[in-house]
Coordinates of C-alpha atoms in Angstrom, one line a residue:
Chain W
X1 CA -0.1 -0.1 0.0
X2 CA 1.2 3.5 -0.8
X3 CA 2.2 6.3 2.1
X4 CA 1.0 8.9 -0.5
X5 CA -2.2 11.2 0.9
X6 CA -4.4 13.3 -1.1
X7 CA -6.8 15.7 0.1
X8 CA -10.7 15.4 -0.8
X9 CA -11.9 17.1 -2.5
X10 CA -8.9 17.5 -4.7
X11 CA -8.3 21.0 -6.3
X12 CA -8.5 21.1 -10.2
X13 CA -5.1 21.1 -12.1
X14 CA -5.4 24.9 -12.9
X15 CA -6.3 25.5 -9.4
X16 CA -2.9 23.6 -8.5
X17 CA -1.1 25.2 -11.3
X18 CA -1.9 28.8 -10.0
X19 CA -0.6 27.4 -6.5
X20 CA 2.5 26.8 -8.1
X21 CA 3.2 29.5 -9.9
X22 CA 2.4 31.9 -7.1
X23 CA 5.2 29.8 -5.6
X24 CA 8.0 30.3 -7.6
X25 CA 7.3 33.7 -9.0
X26 CA 8.9 36.8 -7.9
X27 CA 11.7 36.9 -5.2
X28 CA 12.5 33.5 -3.5
X29 CA 10.6 30.3 -3.8
X30 CA 7.9 29.2 -1.2
X31 CA 9.1 25.8 -1.0
X32 CA 6.2 25.1 1.6
X33 CA 3.4 25.6 -0.7
X34 CA 4.9 23.7 -3.4
X35 CA 5.3 20.7 -1.1
X36 CA 1.6 21.3 -0.1
X37 CA 0.9 20.5 -3.7
X38 CA 3.2 18.3 -5.3
X39 CA 3.6 15.6 -2.7
X40 CA 0.0 15.0 -2.3
X41 CA -1.2 14.6 -5.9
X42 CA -0.6 11.2 -7.9
X43 CA 1.1 10.5 -11.0
X44 CA -1.9 11.3 -12.8
X45 CA -3.0 14.6 -10.8
X46 CA 1.0 15.6 -11.2
X47 CA 0.8 14.9 -15.1
X48 CA -2.2 17.1 -15.4
X49 CA -1.0 20.0 -13.3
X50 CA 2.0 20.0 -15.8
X51 CA 0.1 20.2 -18.7
X52 CA -2.1 23.0 -16.9
X53 CA 1.2 24.7 -16.2
X54 CA 2.7 24.6 -19.4
X55 CA -0.8 25.7 -20.9
X56 CA -1.5 28.6 -18.6
X57 CA 1.8 30.2 -18.4
X58 CA 3.5 29.0 -21.5
X59 CA 6.5 27.4 -19.5
X60 CA 7.9 24.0 -18.7
X61 CA 7.1 23.2 -15.2
X62 CA 10.0 20.7 -14.7
X63 CA 12.6 23.3 -16.0
X64 CA 11.1 25.9 -14.1
X65 CA 11.6 23.9 -10.8
X66 CA 15.0 23.2 -11.8
X67 CA 16.1 26.7 -11.9
X68 CA 14.2 27.4 -8.4
X69 CA 15.0 24.6 -6.5
X70 CA 18.6 23.3 -5.2
X71 CA 20.3 20.2 -3.3
X72 CA 18.6 17.1 -2.4
X73 CA 15.1 18.8 -2.4
X74 CA 15.6 19.7 -6.2
X75 CA 16.6 16.2 -7.0
X76 CA 13.8 14.6 -5.0
X77 CA 11.2 16.8 -6.6
X78 CA 13.0 16.1 -9.9
X79 CA 12.1 12.3 -9.7
X80 CA 9.2 12.4 -8.0
X81 CA 7.3 14.8 -10.5
X82 CA 7.8 12.2 -13.5
X83 CA 5.1 9.4 -14.0
X84 CA 6.6 6.2 -12.5
X85 CA 7.5 4.1 -15.6
X86 CA 9.4 7.5 -16.9
X87 CA 11.2 7.7 -13.6
X88 CA 12.3 4.6 -13.7
X89 CA 13.8 5.3 -17.1
X90 CA 15.3 8.6 -16.1
X91 CA 16.8 6.6 -13.0
X92 CA 18.1 4.1 -15.1
X93 CA 19.8 6.4 -17.3
X94 CA 21.3 8.5 -14.7
X95 CA 22.6 5.5 -12.7
X96 CA 24.4 4.5 -16.0
X97 CA 25.8 7.8 -17.3
X98 CA 26.4 9.7 -14.4
X99 CA 26.6 8.0 -11.2
X100 CA 27.2 4.1 -12.8
X101 CA 25.1 2.5 -9.7
X102 CA 24.1 -0.8 -10.8
X103 CA 22.2 -1.2 -7.9
X104 CA 19.3 1.0 -9.4
X105 CA 19.6 -1.2 -12.4
X106 CA 19.2 -4.3 -10.6
X107 CA 16.0 -2.9 -8.9
X108 CA 14.6 -2.0 -12.0
X109 CA 15.4 -4.9 -13.6
X110 CA 14.3 -7.3 -10.7
X111 CA 11.6 -5.4 -8.8
X112 CA 9.1 -4.9 -11.8
X113 CA 6.8 -7.7 -13.4
X114 CA 8.0 -8.5 -17.0
X115 CA 5.6 -5.9 -18.5
X116 CA 6.3 -3.2 -16.2
X117 CA 10.2 -3.6 -17.0
X118 CA 8.8 -3.7 -20.9
X119 CA 7.0 -0.5 -20.2
X120 CA 10.3 1.3 -18.7
X121 CA 12.4 -0.2 -21.7
X122 CA 10.1 1.4 -24.1
X123 CA 10.0 4.7 -22.2
X124 CA 14.2 4.3 -22.2
X125 CA 13.6 4.0 -26.1
X126 CA 11.4 7.0 -26.6
X127 CA 13.5 8.8 -24.5
X128 CA 17.3 8.2 -25.2
X129 CA 16.8 6.8 -28.6
X130 CA 18.7 3.6 -27.2
X131 CA 17.9 0.6 -25.7
X132 CA 18.9 -0.2 -22.1
X133 CA 20.2 -3.3 -22.9
X134 CA 22.8 -1.4 -24.8
X135 CA 23.5 1.2 -22.6
X136 CA 24.0 -1.3 -19.9
X137 CA 26.6 -3.8 -21.7
X138 CA 28.4 -0.5 -23.1
X139 CA 28.7 0.7 -19.4
X140 CA 30.1 -2.9 -17.8
X141 CA 32.2 -5.4 -18.7
X142 CA 33.1 -9.3 -17.8
X143 CA 30.6 -10.9 -15.1
X144 CA 28.9 -7.6 -14.0
X145 CA 28.1 -7.0 -17.5
X146 CA 26.8 -10.6 -18.0
X147 CA 24.7 -10.4 -14.9
X148 CA 23.3 -7.0 -15.7
X149 CA 22.6 -7.3 -19.2
X150 CA 20.8 -10.8 -18.4
X151 CA 18.6 -9.4 -15.9
X152 CA 17.3 -6.3 -18.1
X153 CA 17.4 -8.2 -21.1
X154 CA 14.9 -11.2 -20.0
X155 CA 11.2 -11.2 -20.6
X156 CA 10.3 -13.8 -17.9
X157 CA 7.1 -15.9 -17.7
X158 CA 4.9 -14.2 -15.1
X159 CA 2.6 -17.0 -14.0
X160 CA 2.5 -18.8 -10.9
X161 CA 3.2 -22.4 -12.2
X162 CA 6.4 -24.2 -10.7
X163 CA 8.7 -27.4 -11.2
X164 CA 9.5 -28.7 -7.9
X165 CA 12.0 -31.0 -9.6
X166 CA 13.7 -28.2 -11.4
X167 CA 13.9 -26.0 -8.5
X168 CA 15.4 -28.8 -6.6
X169 CA 18.0 -29.3 -9.2
X170 CA 18.7 -25.9 -9.8
X171 CA 18.9 -25.3 -6.2
X172 CA 21.9 -27.6 -6.2
X173 CA 23.5 -26.2 -9.1
X174 CA 23.4 -22.7 -6.9
X175 CA 24.7 -24.7 -4.0
X176 CA 27.7 -26.1 -6.0
X177 CA 28.6 -22.5 -7.6
X178 CA 28.5 -21.1 -3.7
X179 CA 30.5 -24.0 -2.5
X180 CA 33.4 -23.8 -5.2
X181 CA 33.1 -19.9 -5.3
X182 CA 32.1 -20.0 -8.8
X183 CA 29.7 -17.4 -8.4
X184 CA 30.2 -16.1 -12.1
X185 CA 29.6 -19.3 -13.5
X186 CA 27.3 -19.1 -16.6
X187 CA 24.9 -21.3 -14.8
X188 CA 24.3 -18.5 -12.1
X189 CA 23.4 -16.2 -14.6
X190 CA 21.3 -18.4 -16.7
X191 CA 19.2 -19.5 -13.7
X192 CA 18.8 -15.6 -12.2
X193 CA 18.3 -14.3 -15.7
X194 CA 15.6 -16.8 -17.0
X195 CA 13.2 -18.2 -14.9
X196 CA 10.2 -16.8 -13.6
X197 CA 9.7 -15.3 -10.4
X198 CA 7.5 -18.0 -9.0
X199 CA 10.2 -20.5 -10.3
X200 CA 13.0 -18.6 -8.5
X201 CA 11.2 -18.5 -5.2
X202 CA 10.6 -22.2 -5.5
X203 CA 14.3 -22.8 -6.2
X204 CA 15.3 -20.3 -3.2
X205 CA 13.1 -22.5 -0.6
X206 CA 14.4 -25.8 -1.7
X207 CA 17.9 -24.4 -1.1
X208 CA 17.1 -23.2 2.5
X209 CA 15.4 -26.6 3.1
X210 CA 18.1 -28.7 1.4
X211 CA 21.2 -26.9 2.7
X212 CA 19.9 -25.4 6.0
X213 CA 20.8 -21.6 5.2
X214 CA 18.9 -18.7 3.0
X215 CA 20.6 -18.4 -0.2
X216 CA 21.0 -14.8 0.7
X217 CA 23.0 -16.0 4.1
X218 CA 25.3 -17.9 1.9
X219 CA 26.0 -15.3 0.0
X220 CA 26.6 -12.8 2.7
X221 CA 28.9 -15.5 3.7
X222 CA 31.4 -14.9 1.0
X223 CA 34.4 -12.7 1.3
X224 CA 33.6 -9.1 0.3
X225 CA 32.8 -9.2 -3.0
X226 CA 30.5 -6.9 -5.4
X227 CA 29.8 -9.6 -7.6
X228 CA 28.3 -11.7 -4.3
X229 CA 26.4 -8.7 -3.3
X230 CA 25.0 -7.9 -6.8
X231 CA 23.6 -11.4 -6.9
X232 CA 21.8 -11.0 -3.4
X233 CA 20.6 -7.4 -4.6
X234 CA 19.0 -9.4 -7.4
X235 CA 17.9 -12.3 -5.3
X236 CA 16.1 -9.9 -2.9
X237 CA 14.6 -7.8 -5.4
X238 CA 13.0 -10.5 -7.3
X239 CA 11.7 -12.7 -4.2
X240 CA 11.5 -10.4 -1.4
X241 CA 11.4 -6.8 -2.3
X242 CA 9.9 -5.4 0.8
X243 CA 13.0 -6.7 3.4
X244 CA 15.5 -5.7 0.7
X245 CA 14.2 -2.1 0.7
X246 CA 13.9 -1.9 4.7
X247 CA 17.6 -2.7 4.8
X248 CA 18.4 -0.3 1.8
X249 CA 17.0 2.6 3.9
X250 CA 18.5 1.2 7.0
X251 CA 21.9 1.2 5.2
X252 CA 21.4 4.7 3.9
X253 CA 19.9 6.1 6.9
X254 CA 22.7 4.7 9.3
X255 CA 25.6 5.6 7.5
X256 CA 28.0 8.4 9.2
X257 CA 27.3 10.3 6.1
X258 CA 23.3 9.8 5.2
X259 CA 23.1 8.2 1.5
X260 CA 20.6 11.1 0.6
X261 CA 20.5 9.9 -3.4
X262 CA 19.2 6.3 -2.1
X263 CA 16.8 7.9 0.4
X264 CA 15.4 9.8 -2.2
X265 CA 15.2 6.7 -4.5
X266 CA 13.5 4.4 -2.2
X267 CA 11.1 6.8 -0.9
X268 CA 10.0 8.3 -4.3
X269 CA 9.7 5.1 -6.2
X270 CA 7.7 3.3 -3.2
X271 CA 5.6 6.3 -1.7
X272 CA 2.7 5.7 -4.6
X273 CA 3.3 2.0 -4.4
X274 CA 4.1 -0.1 -1.5
X275 CA 6.0 2.1 0.9
X276 CA 3.5 1.5 3.9
X277 CA 4.4 -2.2 3.9
X278 CA 8.0 -1.1 4.1
X279 CA 7.6 1.6 6.5
X280 CA 6.0 -1.2 8.6
X281 CA 8.5 -3.4 8.4
X282 CA 11.2 -0.9 9.1
X283 CA 9.8 0.2 12.1
X284 CA 9.3 -3.7 13.5
X285 CA 13.0 -4.6 12.8
X286 CA 14.6 -1.3 13.9
X287 CA 12.7 -0.5 16.5
X288 CA 12.1 3.0 15.3
X289 CA 9.4 4.5 12.8
X290 CA 10.9 5.6 9.5
X291 CA 9.6 8.8 9.8
X292 CA 11.7 9.7 13.1
X293 CA 14.9 8.2 11.4
X294 CA 14.2 10.3 8.4
X295 CA 13.5 13.3 10.6
X296 CA 17.0 13.0 12.3
X297 CA 19.1 12.3 9.1
X298 CA 17.9 15.1 7.0
X299 CA 17.2 19.0 7.0
X300 CA 15.1 21.6 5.5
X301 CA 12.7 21.5 2.6
X302 CA 14.2 18.1 1.8
X303 CA 12.9 16.7 5.2
X304 CA 9.5 18.3 4.8
X305 CA 9.4 17.1 1.4
X306 CA 10.2 13.1 2.2
X307 CA 8.3 13.2 5.6
X308 CA 5.0 14.4 3.3
X309 CA 5.7 11.5 1.1
X310 CA 6.0 8.6 3.5
X311 CA 2.6 9.8 4.9
X312 CA 3.7 12.2 8.2
Chain Z
X1 CA 4.8 -8.7 -50.8
X2 CA 3.3 -11.8 -50.2
X3 CA 2.5 -14.5 -52.5
X4 CA -1.0 -15.6 -50.9
X5 CA -3.7 -15.2 -53.5
X6 CA -7.4 -14.9 -52.1
X7 CA -10.4 -15.4 -54.1
X8 CA -12.5 -12.3 -54.7
X9 CA -15.5 -12.5 -53.5
X10 CA -14.1 -14.9 -50.7
X11 CA -17.0 -17.4 -49.2
X12 CA -18.0 -16.9 -45.6
X13 CA -16.1 -18.8 -43.1
X14 CA -19.2 -21.2 -42.7
X15 CA -18.9 -21.8 -46.4
X16 CA -15.3 -22.7 -46.0
X17 CA -15.7 -24.9 -42.8
X18 CA -18.6 -26.8 -45.0
X19 CA -16.2 -27.4 -47.9
X20 CA -13.5 -28.8 -45.1
X21 CA -16.0 -30.6 -43.4
X22 CA -17.3 -32.5 -46.9
X23 CA -13.1 -33.1 -47.7
X24 CA -12.3 -34.6 -44.1
X25 CA -15.8 -36.6 -43.9
X26 CA -16.3 -40.2 -44.9
X27 CA -13.5 -42.7 -46.0
X28 CA -10.3 -40.8 -47.6
X29 CA -9.6 -37.3 -47.7
X30 CA -10.1 -34.8 -50.4
X31 CA -6.8 -33.0 -50.3
X32 CA -7.0 -30.9 -53.3
X33 CA -10.6 -29.3 -51.8
X34 CA -8.8 -28.8 -48.5
X35 CA -5.9 -26.9 -50.1
X36 CA -8.2 -24.7 -52.6
X37 CA -9.8 -23.5 -49.3
X38 CA -6.6 -23.2 -46.7
X39 CA -3.9 -22.4 -49.1
X40 CA -5.8 -19.2 -50.3
X41 CA -7.1 -17.7 -46.9
X42 CA -5.0 -15.0 -45.0
X43 CA -4.6 -15.5 -41.0
X44 CA -7.4 -14.1 -39.8
X45 CA -9.7 -16.1 -42.5
X46 CA -8.2 -19.1 -41.2
X47 CA -9.0 -18.1 -37.7
X48 CA -12.7 -17.7 -38.5
X49 CA -12.8 -20.8 -40.5
X50 CA -11.3 -22.7 -37.5
X51 CA -14.4 -21.2 -35.0
X52 CA -16.9 -21.5 -37.3
X53 CA -15.7 -25.2 -38.0
X54 CA -15.3 -25.8 -34.2
X55 CA -19.0 -24.3 -33.6
X56 CA -20.5 -26.1 -36.5
X57 CA -19.2 -29.7 -36.0
X58 CA -18.3 -29.7 -32.3
X59 CA -14.2 -30.7 -33.5
X60 CA -10.9 -28.8 -33.5
X61 CA -10.2 -28.5 -36.9
X62 CA -6.5 -28.7 -36.1
X63 CA -6.7 -32.0 -34.6
X64 CA -9.2 -33.5 -37.6
X65 CA -6.4 -32.4 -39.6
X66 CA -4.0 -34.1 -37.5
X67 CA -5.7 -37.0 -37.8
X68 CA -6.7 -37.2 -41.7
X69 CA -3.3 -36.1 -43.2
X70 CA 0.1 -37.2 -43.3
X71 CA 4.2 -37.0 -43.9
X72 CA 5.2 -33.6 -45.1
X73 CA 1.5 -32.4 -46.4
X74 CA 0.3 -32.8 -42.5
X75 CA 3.4 -30.6 -41.1
X76 CA 2.9 -27.8 -43.7
X77 CA -0.5 -27.8 -43.1
X78 CA -0.1 -27.8 -39.2
X79 CA 2.3 -24.7 -39.6
X80 CA 0.4 -22.8 -41.9
X81 CA -3.0 -22.8 -40.1
X82 CA -1.8 -20.9 -37.0
X83 CA -1.8 -17.4 -36.8
X84 CA 1.9 -15.9 -37.6
X85 CA 2.7 -15.3 -34.2
X86 CA 1.4 -18.3 -32.7
X87 CA 3.1 -20.0 -35.3
X88 CA 6.8 -18.8 -34.4
X89 CA 6.0 -19.8 -30.7
X90 CA 5.1 -23.2 -32.0
X91 CA 8.1 -23.4 -34.3
X92 CA 10.3 -22.1 -31.6
X93 CA 9.3 -24.8 -29.0
X94 CA 9.5 -27.6 -32.0
X95 CA 12.9 -26.3 -32.6
X96 CA 14.0 -26.4 -28.7
X97 CA 12.4 -29.8 -28.0
X98 CA 12.3 -32.0 -30.9
X99 CA 14.9 -31.3 -33.4
X100 CA 17.3 -28.7 -31.8
X101 CA 17.3 -26.6 -34.6
X102 CA 19.0 -23.2 -33.6
X103 CA 18.8 -21.6 -36.9
X104 CA 14.8 -21.2 -36.5
X105 CA 15.5 -19.7 -33.5
X106 CA 17.9 -17.0 -34.9
X107 CA 15.2 -16.3 -37.5
X108 CA 12.7 -15.6 -35.0
X109 CA 14.8 -13.6 -32.8
X110 CA 16.5 -11.6 -35.9
X111 CA 14.2 -11.2 -38.6
X112 CA 11.1 -10.1 -36.4
X113 CA 11.0 -6.4 -35.0
X114 CA 11.0 -5.8 -31.6
X115 CA 7.3 -5.8 -30.9
X116 CA 7.3 -8.8 -33.1
X117 CA 9.5 -10.9 -31.3
X118 CA 7.7 -9.9 -27.9
X119 CA 4.5 -10.8 -29.2
X120 CA 5.9 -14.6 -30.1
X121 CA 7.6 -14.3 -26.6
X122 CA 3.8 -13.7 -25.0
X123 CA 2.4 -16.3 -27.3
X124 CA 5.1 -18.4 -26.2
X125 CA 4.2 -18.1 -22.2
X126 CA 0.7 -18.3 -22.8
X127 CA 1.1 -21.6 -24.5
X128 CA 4.1 -23.2 -22.9
X129 CA 4.0 -21.6 -19.2
X130 CA 7.9 -21.0 -19.6
X131 CA 9.9 -18.2 -21.4
X132 CA 11.7 -18.6 -24.8
X133 CA 14.7 -17.3 -23.1
X134 CA 14.6 -20.1 -20.3
X135 CA 14.0 -22.7 -22.7
X136 CA 16.6 -21.6 -25.0
X137 CA 19.1 -21.4 -22.2
X138 CA 18.1 -24.9 -20.8
X139 CA 19.1 -26.4 -24.1
X140 CA 22.1 -25.0 -25.0
X141 CA 25.7 -24.5 -23.5
X142 CA 28.6 -22.3 -23.9
X143 CA 29.0 -19.8 -26.6
X144 CA 25.9 -20.8 -28.3
X145 CA 23.9 -20.4 -25.0
X146 CA 25.5 -17.1 -24.8
X147 CA 24.6 -16.1 -28.4
X148 CA 21.3 -17.1 -28.8
X149 CA 20.0 -16.1 -25.4
X150 CA 21.3 -12.6 -25.8
X151 CA 19.3 -12.6 -29.5
X152 CA 16.2 -13.8 -28.0
X153 CA 16.1 -11.6 -24.8
X154 CA 17.0 -8.4 -26.1
X155 CA 14.4 -5.8 -26.9
X156 CA 16.1 -3.5 -29.6
X157 CA 15.3 0.1 -30.2
X158 CA 13.5 0.0 -33.2
X159 CA 14.3 3.6 -34.2
X160 CA 16.3 4.9 -37.5
X161 CA 19.3 7.1 -35.6
X162 CA 22.8 5.8 -36.1
X163 CA 26.2 7.0 -34.3
X164 CA 28.7 7.0 -37.4
X165 CA 31.4 7.0 -34.6
X166 CA 30.0 4.1 -32.9
X167 CA 29.6 1.7 -36.0
X168 CA 33.4 2.4 -37.1
X169 CA 34.5 1.9 -33.4
X170 CA 32.4 -1.5 -33.3
X171 CA 33.4 -2.4 -36.8
X172 CA 36.9 -2.3 -35.7
X173 CA 36.0 -4.5 -32.8
X174 CA 34.5 -7.0 -34.9
X175 CA 37.3 -7.2 -37.1
X176 CA 39.7 -7.6 -34.2
X177 CA 37.9 -10.6 -32.6
X178 CA 37.4 -12.2 -37.0
X179 CA 41.5 -11.3 -37.1
X180 CA 42.3 -12.8 -33.9
X181 CA 39.7 -16.0 -34.3
X182 CA 38.0 -15.3 -31.2
X183 CA 34.6 -15.0 -32.6
X184 CA 33.0 -16.0 -29.3
X185 CA 34.2 -13.0 -27.6
X186 CA 31.8 -11.0 -25.0
X187 CA 32.1 -8.3 -27.4
X188 CA 30.9 -9.8 -30.4
X189 CA 27.9 -11.1 -28.3
X190 CA 27.4 -7.6 -26.7
X191 CA 27.3 -5.7 -30.2
X192 CA 25.0 -8.4 -31.9
X193 CA 22.9 -8.7 -29.0
X194 CA 22.1 -5.1 -27.9
X195 CA 22.5 -2.8 -30.8
X196 CA 19.3 -1.5 -33.1
X197 CA 18.9 -2.7 -36.4
X198 CA 19.8 0.7 -37.8
X199 CA 22.9 0.8 -35.9
X200 CA 24.0 -2.7 -36.9
X201 CA 23.6 -1.9 -40.5
X202 CA 25.8 1.3 -40.5
X203 CA 28.3 -1.2 -38.6
X204 CA 28.4 -4.1 -41.0
X205 CA 28.4 -1.0 -43.7
X206 CA 31.5 0.4 -42.2
X207 CA 33.2 -3.0 -41.6
X208 CA 32.8 -3.5 -45.7
X209 CA 34.1 0.2 -46.2
X210 CA 37.0 -0.2 -44.1
X211 CA 38.2 -3.4 -44.5
X212 CA 36.9 -4.5 -47.6
X213 CA 35.2 -7.3 -47.4
X214 CA 31.4 -8.0 -46.4
X215 CA 31.6 -9.2 -42.7
X216 CA 29.5 -12.4 -43.9
X217 CA 32.4 -13.2 -46.0
X218 CA 34.8 -12.8 -43.8
X219 CA 32.7 -15.1 -41.4
X220 CA 32.4 -17.4 -44.1
X221 CA 36.5 -17.4 -44.7
X222 CA 36.3 -19.4 -41.5
X223 CA 37.5 -22.9 -40.8
X224 CA 33.9 -24.8 -41.2
X225 CA 32.8 -23.7 -37.6
X226 CA 29.1 -23.7 -36.4
X227 CA 29.3 -20.5 -34.3
X228 CA 30.5 -18.4 -37.3
X229 CA 28.0 -19.7 -39.3
X230 CA 25.3 -19.0 -36.4
X231 CA 26.7 -15.5 -36.3
X232 CA 26.3 -15.0 -40.3
X233 CA 22.9 -16.4 -40.3
X234 CA 22.2 -13.8 -37.3
X235 CA 23.8 -11.3 -39.3
X236 CA 21.9 -11.8 -42.4
X237 CA 18.4 -12.1 -40.5
X238 CA 19.5 -9.0 -38.7
X239 CA 20.1 -6.7 -41.9
X240 CA 19.4 -8.7 -45.0
X241 CA 16.8 -11.0 -44.8
X242 CA 16.0 -11.4 -48.2
X243 CA 19.1 -12.7 -49.6
X244 CA 19.4 -14.5 -46.6
X245 CA 16.3 -16.5 -47.2
X246 CA 17.0 -17.1 -50.9
X247 CA 20.3 -18.7 -49.8
X248 CA 18.4 -20.8 -47.3
X249 CA 15.6 -22.0 -49.9
X250 CA 18.5 -22.8 -52.5
X251 CA 20.3 -24.8 -50.0
X252 CA 17.1 -26.5 -48.9
X253 CA 16.5 -27.5 -52.5
X254 CA 19.8 -28.5 -53.7
X255 CA 20.9 -30.9 -51.2
X256 CA 20.7 -34.7 -52.4
X257 CA 17.9 -35.0 -50.1
X258 CA 15.6 -32.0 -50.0
X259 CA 15.2 -30.3 -46.7
X260 CA 11.5 -30.5 -46.6
X261 CA 11.5 -29.1 -43.4
X262 CA 13.2 -26.0 -44.0
X263 CA 11.4 -25.6 -47.2
X264 CA 7.9 -25.6 -45.3
X265 CA 9.3 -23.2 -42.8
X266 CA 10.4 -20.6 -45.1
X267 CA 7.4 -20.9 -47.5
X268 CA 4.9 -21.0 -45.1
X269 CA 6.6 -18.4 -42.5
X270 CA 6.6 -16.0 -45.5
X271 CA 3.8 -16.7 -48.0
X272 CA 1.8 -14.4 -46.1
X273 CA 4.3 -11.3 -45.7
X274 CA 7.5 -11.3 -48.3
X275 CA 7.7 -14.3 -50.4
X276 CA 7.2 -12.5 -53.6
X277 CA 10.3 -10.4 -53.0
X278 CA 12.2 -13.5 -51.9
X279 CA 11.2 -15.4 -54.9
X280 CA 12.2 -12.7 -57.4
X281 CA 15.8 -12.9 -56.1
X282 CA 15.8 -16.3 -56.1
X283 CA 14.9 -16.6 -59.9
X284 CA 17.7 -13.7 -60.6
X285 CA 20.3 -15.6 -58.4
X286 CA 19.7 -19.0 -59.5
X287 CA 18.2 -18.7 -63.2
X288 CA 15.4 -20.9 -62.0
X289 CA 12.1 -19.8 -61.1
X290 CA 11.3 -21.3 -57.3
X291 CA 8.1 -22.8 -58.6
X292 CA 10.1 -25.1 -60.8
X293 CA 12.7 -25.9 -58.2
X294 CA 9.8 -26.8 -55.9
X295 CA 8.2 -28.6 -58.4
X296 CA 10.8 -30.7 -59.3
X297 CA 12.3 -31.5 -55.7
X298 CA 8.8 -32.1 -54.1
X299 CA 5.6 -34.3 -54.5
X300 CA 2.0 -35.2 -54.3
X301 CA -0.4 -32.9 -52.2
X302 CA 2.8 -31.3 -50.5
X303 CA 3.8 -29.8 -53.7
X304 CA 0.3 -28.5 -54.7
X305 CA 0.0 -27.1 -51.1
X306 CA 3.4 -25.2 -51.7
X307 CA 2.8 -24.2 -55.0
X308 CA -0.5 -22.7 -53.9
X309 CA 1.5 -20.7 -51.4
X310 CA 3.7 -19.8 -53.7
X311 CA 1.3 -18.0 -55.8
X312 CA 1.2 -20.5 -58.6

């Protein structure tokens, strides 16, 4: 469930555009007024506001906001204002071209259903005149390339049917590659890169039952190794996104220097979708409400904006 | 252009179903009557005939035809009667599970546009409760797996934009791997597996201009090597499907034992699409009309059916 809250009745797109115009006009910007509108509208409403703003004031709203806002607050608003599918295309592009953050690529490839991932890939084509696959391949090498290209390329079967004997045999293959410390084996990439989510879930259940440890723990037991940690991320995103995102948020908030990019990403990408469940699990696992942790680790308009998205 | 011919006015689906019923009822089967209907109806018309037949006679037409017909004629009718997208899903499945014919997989992956390939993958999901990717991966190993999985997985950009400096640099990479006899290099698979068709076309043009030979010829110059021939197939299907299919038909018809499976595949898959161009190029390259070659190398109802599809 979402944490986004929308007032009832909701103002018209023209009224919202007018409020935004007042907030950005003249000296200084009224960030509170911006947050009061933007952080409480869903994707379709935000789209209508953008169209109304452009029509009424003959100016692109996203560009105007970029020129008015700064820092983490600007980046958070810039990510939030997009439609969710377009946003993922933009975030994949930024992750590849600017920050090389493979975690973003794994999340987009593995959390989405096949149809959602396809929609992101189509948005990527339309926006950048390239495929996500070719840009991932061109920005990576070796084992990472093999893994990431496989994850972004595949069009997994989305049904619930599973084959238990296949799950057992592929759990054994995975145990062999982990035991032999050959994580980059082509079989690992074949299994993670092609099987359906339901089948992979069955495989990881067999792994736990037959070998006594969750596969994520076996992988965490490896010597610090980026490829092993990429595999853990992919597995988390495929079969257990909620605890995965709780861990990501916790890591971002507990570093000595808060990782605002990650914090923004997770909150913006999930506020409209499933942040409520992530927030509840965050509190039960860490004994502190997510709002409180965010309040302690952020400041200013950025803090206000994130707290509004978290449903404060 | 298609070679399929359809009478004007075309009978109703119910009239066609009735003619087919008469042809399959009682002792023996009237194959000529079947061909007169089935080989002269497009995919939508064949679908309506199947539905009308099932409704009128409470019997599945495809199953009835399977029980009435035999040999190459049966297989050709069985392939022809499907909708083109469903047919490719069925042909991919048969190629993987029964005959292991990787050429079929390469054709389906590389001739289709991204959207057409996606539709085939969706039909494959619906029919077999698996993804094409996982079945290709599970039936192959090593370099072949890497190549074929990359080709079936990718969702290429479909636009016309090209980057000439990228084309030049990737032509050089391909020349290096060919010179060093390292065709299975990960760069070969990255380039062929991720770039758009327009970009690959530009790359192969640069290759020819900069190194004086078409890349297909450089690959043909390799010692007999299945991987090199798979690469040649993929390149042909991506940038030059018409001469590719002319060569495939010529090979199938000029073997001492005619390769009926291949002959059926190419004619059935293209009769409704682009067989006219293939037929014209066949004649100009081989100095013999395709119809004449087919007439010499096939017989019986199979011959009559193929000639009807070729537009005789």
